[in-house]
Amino acid sequence: MQQYDYRAVDGRIIARINGRNYLLETSLPYSLGARPLLLDGRRIETSSEVLGLSVDDLSPQMGIELDGILGGNVSDQFVVNVKPQDQQLVFDDYL
């Protein structure tokens, strides 16, 4: 189990993971970013763009520098729990 702080920006969750900002958007089939992400010892592959948009294109729209987007390939590997009372995002193994 891994826990990370997050903040809400315009109703969207921005998690701080390994010193980088990641938007949680599991409606995308895969994650976006310049490099793979390591979560709880697992390598999460990323793509550089989806539908012609990259993370660099989306950062100005969000008003925050994004390093990546956590897509459906993250929720395929982990149970993702949002704890708003603690502003924590928790990644846990499936039972």
XYZ file of N, CA and C in Angstrom:
285
model
N 0.847 -1.180 0.000
C 0.000 0.000 0.000
C 0.891 1.242 0.000
N 0.539 2.182 -0.866
C 1.258 3.449 -0.948
C 0.261 4.591 -0.782
N 0.655 5.615 -0.039
C -0.182 6.798 0.166
C 0.560 8.024 -0.334
N -0.211 8.917 -0.969
C 0.371 10.158 -1.472
C -0.580 11.305 -1.173
N -0.006 12.457 -0.923
C -0.821 13.654 -0.732
C -1.416 14.072 -2.068
N -2.568 14.708 -1.988
C -3.151 15.282 -3.187
C -3.807 16.598 -2.843
N -4.108 17.353 -3.883
C -4.915 18.555 -3.726
C -5.921 18.576 -4.861
N -7.015 19.252 -4.622
C -8.046 19.379 -5.640
C -7.842 20.696 -6.387
N -7.833 20.613 -7.704
C -7.737 21.789 -8.560
C -8.926 21.723 -9.517
N -9.835 22.680 -9.368
C -11.053 22.698 -10.185
C -11.786 21.355 -10.128
N -11.830 20.764 -8.941
C -12.552 19.513 -8.755
C -11.815 18.274 -9.226
N -10.590 18.431 -9.652
C -9.789 17.284 -10.111
C -8.675 17.000 -9.107
N -8.314 15.749 -9.008
C -7.302 15.319 -8.045
C -5.923 15.377 -8.682
N -5.031 16.134 -8.043
C -3.633 16.223 -8.456
C -2.804 15.607 -7.325
N -2.243 14.435 -7.591
C -1.445 13.722 -6.587
C 0.020 14.101 -6.722
N 0.679 14.200 -5.577
C 2.119 14.474 -5.543
C 2.810 13.133 -5.324
N 3.439 12.602 -6.373
C 4.053 11.278 -6.326
C 5.520 11.411 -6.720
N 6.388 11.015 -5.826
C 7.830 11.061 -6.079
C 8.275 12.448 -6.540
N 7.699 13.487 -5.913
C 8.080 14.851 -6.214
C 7.508 15.405 -7.505
N 6.538 14.709 -8.086
C 5.940 15.134 -9.353
C 4.419 15.211 -9.217
N 3.786 16.016 -10.089
C 2.332 16.206 -10.070
C 1.657 15.327 -11.115
N 0.694 14.522 -10.653
C -0.047 13.632 -11.540
C -1.539 13.855 -11.368
N -2.217 14.075 -12.477
C -3.666 14.182 -12.492
C -4.251 12.778 -12.483
N -5.220 12.523 -11.607
C -5.908 11.241 -11.581
C -7.069 11.318 -12.562
N -6.988 10.544 -13.634
C -8.037 10.535 -14.659
C -8.156 9.123 -15.216
N -8.796 8.258 -14.440
C -8.849 6.841 -14.806
C -9.829 6.548 -15.937
N -10.511 7.573 -16.464
C -11.355 7.336 -17.642
C -10.503 7.172 -18.904
N -9.242 7.627 -18.850
C -8.318 7.350 -19.951
C -7.861 5.898 -19.845
N -7.684 5.208 -20.954
C -7.307 3.796 -20.872
C -5.886 3.561 -20.375
N -5.031 4.560 -20.485
C -3.638 4.417 -20.061
C -3.120 5.740 -19.527
N -1.972 5.670 -18.903
C -1.369 6.850 -18.290
C -0.527 7.616 -19.295
N -0.402 8.913 -19.044
C 0.401 9.779 -19.903
C 1.580 10.332 -19.123
N 2.690 10.524 -19.799
C 3.853 11.130 -19.181
C 5.081 10.928 -20.044
N 6.133 11.609 -19.677
C 7.383 11.525 -20.432
C 8.179 10.272 -20.094
N 7.868 9.686 -18.926
C 8.630 8.510 -18.486
C 7.718 7.597 -17.676
N 8.056 6.319 -17.587
C 7.259 5.412 -16.753
C 7.271 5.867 -15.294
N 6.278 5.424 -14.562
C 6.111 5.788 -13.163
C 6.264 4.532 -12.315
N 6.880 4.660 -11.150
C 7.014 3.542 -10.229
C 6.051 3.753 -9.065
N 5.083 2.842 -8.911
C 4.107 2.884 -7.820
C 4.162 1.566 -7.066
N 4.469 1.637 -5.793
C 4.509 0.449 -4.949
C 5.359 -0.663 -5.573
N 6.483 -0.264 -6.160
C 7.404 -1.221 -6.752
C 7.001 -1.721 -8.133
N 5.900 -1.217 -8.670
C 5.443 -1.643 -9.997
C 5.689 -0.532 -11.008
N 6.159 -0.933 -12.152
C 6.416 0.017 -13.232
C 5.107 0.252 -13.994
N 4.687 1.504 -14.052
C 3.486 1.893 -14.777
C 3.934 2.539 -16.090
N 3.603 1.904 -17.192
C 3.981 2.443 -18.497
C 3.125 3.661 -18.825
N 3.701 4.586 -19.554
C 3.000 5.792 -19.960
C 3.140 5.990 -21.468
N 2.224 6.745 -21.998
C 2.270 7.146 -23.400
C 2.558 8.648 -23.426
N 3.122 9.122 -24.513
C 3.452 10.544 -24.581
C 2.247 11.409 -24.942
N 1.210 10.805 -25.566
C 0.026 11.593 -25.909
C -1.191 10.693 -26.120
N -2.352 11.318 -26.066
C -3.619 10.644 -26.367
C -4.469 11.632 -27.160
N -5.058 11.159 -28.232
C -5.882 11.999 -29.102
C -5.166 13.286 -29.502
N -3.856 13.176 -29.687
C -3.072 14.324 -30.109
C -2.719 15.301 -29.006
N -3.092 15.008 -27.770
C -2.783 15.894 -26.641
C -1.728 15.267 -25.749
N -0.806 16.100 -25.314
C 0.224 15.645 -24.376
C -0.006 16.301 -23.019
N 0.749 15.875 -22.042
C 0.682 16.483 -20.712
C 1.048 17.962 -20.795
N 2.019 18.292 -21.633
C 2.418 19.694 -21.795
C 1.275 20.549 -22.345
N 0.422 19.962 -23.172
C -0.742 20.686 -23.703
C -1.786 20.922 -22.621
N -1.918 19.980 -21.697
C -2.972 20.053 -20.685
C -2.587 20.891 -19.469
N -1.297 21.006 -19.179
C -0.851 21.757 -17.997
C -1.385 23.188 -17.959
N -1.279 23.963 -19.043
C -1.793 25.335 -18.985
C -3.308 25.399 -18.742
N -4.032 24.432 -19.275
C -5.481 24.395 -19.064
C -5.831 24.132 -17.599
N -4.987 23.372 -16.918
C -5.212 23.047 -15.508
C -4.693 24.148 -14.587
N -3.799 24.978 -15.099
C -3.214 26.026 -14.279
C -2.180 25.503 -13.298
N -1.648 24.322 -13.568
C -0.627 23.715 -12.717
C 0.288 22.879 -13.606
N 1.555 22.852 -13.277
C 2.476 22.025 -14.054
C 2.222 20.561 -13.747
N 1.858 19.813 -14.767
C 1.625 18.378 -14.622
C 2.817 17.610 -15.176
N 3.155 16.529 -14.490
C 4.208 15.643 -14.974
C 3.628 14.396 -15.618
N 2.335 14.153 -15.364
C 1.706 12.983 -15.945
C 0.245 12.894 -15.564
N -0.412 11.917 -16.175
C -1.812 11.624 -15.892
C -1.919 10.146 -15.572
N -2.546 9.835 -14.450
C -2.754 8.448 -14.041
C -4.033 7.949 -14.688
N -3.891 7.019 -15.617
C -5.032 6.502 -16.360
C -5.505 5.143 -15.862
N -6.309 4.504 -16.692
C -6.929 3.230 -16.338
C -5.950 2.103 -16.076
N -4.756 2.160 -16.658
C -3.797 1.094 -16.370
C -3.328 1.123 -14.916
N -3.530 2.242 -14.221
C -3.230 2.300 -12.781
C -4.358 1.617 -12.001
N -5.605 1.967 -12.327
C -6.732 1.359 -11.603
C -6.915 -0.111 -11.976
N -6.291 -0.581 -13.066
C -6.286 -2.009 -13.388
C -5.368 -2.773 -12.440
N -4.345 -2.102 -11.915
C -3.354 -2.766 -11.072
C -3.554 -2.532 -9.578
N -4.280 -1.459 -9.226
C -4.457 -1.092 -7.818
C -5.905 -0.730 -7.534
N -6.288 -0.913 -6.291
C -7.498 -0.281 -5.776
C -7.068 1.133 -5.418
N -7.742 2.126 -5.977
C -7.383 3.518 -5.735
C -8.428 4.115 -4.803
N -8.002 4.479 -3.600
C -8.902 5.073 -2.609
C -8.564 6.539 -2.422
N -9.587 7.363 -2.491
C -9.431 8.789 -2.247
C -9.923 9.064 -0.833
N -9.064 9.640 -0.007
C -9.418 9.981 1.373
C -9.447 11.499 1.509
N -10.605 12.106 1.202
C -10.665 13.573 1.219
C -10.403 14.180 2.587
N -10.767 13.482 3.659
C -10.556 14.033 4.994
C -9.073 14.199 5.310
N -8.228 13.363 4.688
C -6.778 13.437 4.899
C -6.042 13.996 3.690
N -6.771 14.251 2.625
C -6.195 14.633 1.339
C -5.097 13.659 0.946
N -5.452 12.382 1.008
C -4.539 11.294 0.661
C -5.147 10.454 -0.450
N -4.295 10.023 -1.352
C -4.646 9.076 -2.391
C -3.901 7.791 -2.046
N -4.633 6.684 -1.916
C -4.044 5.429 -1.466
C -4.142 4.387 -2.582
N -3.024 3.784 -2.907
C -2.965 2.703 -3.897
C -2.738 1.409 -3.133
N -3.674 0.482 -3.277
C -3.605 -0.769 -2.535
C -3.781 -1.937 -3.503
N -3.257 -3.082 -3.112
C -3.418 -4.287 -3.936
C -4.859 -4.761 -3.898
N -5.284 -5.382 -4.988
C -6.579 -6.047 -4.982
C -6.481 -7.234 -4.031
N -7.587 -7.597 -3.414
C -7.575 -8.738 -2.480
C -7.356 -10.037 -3.184
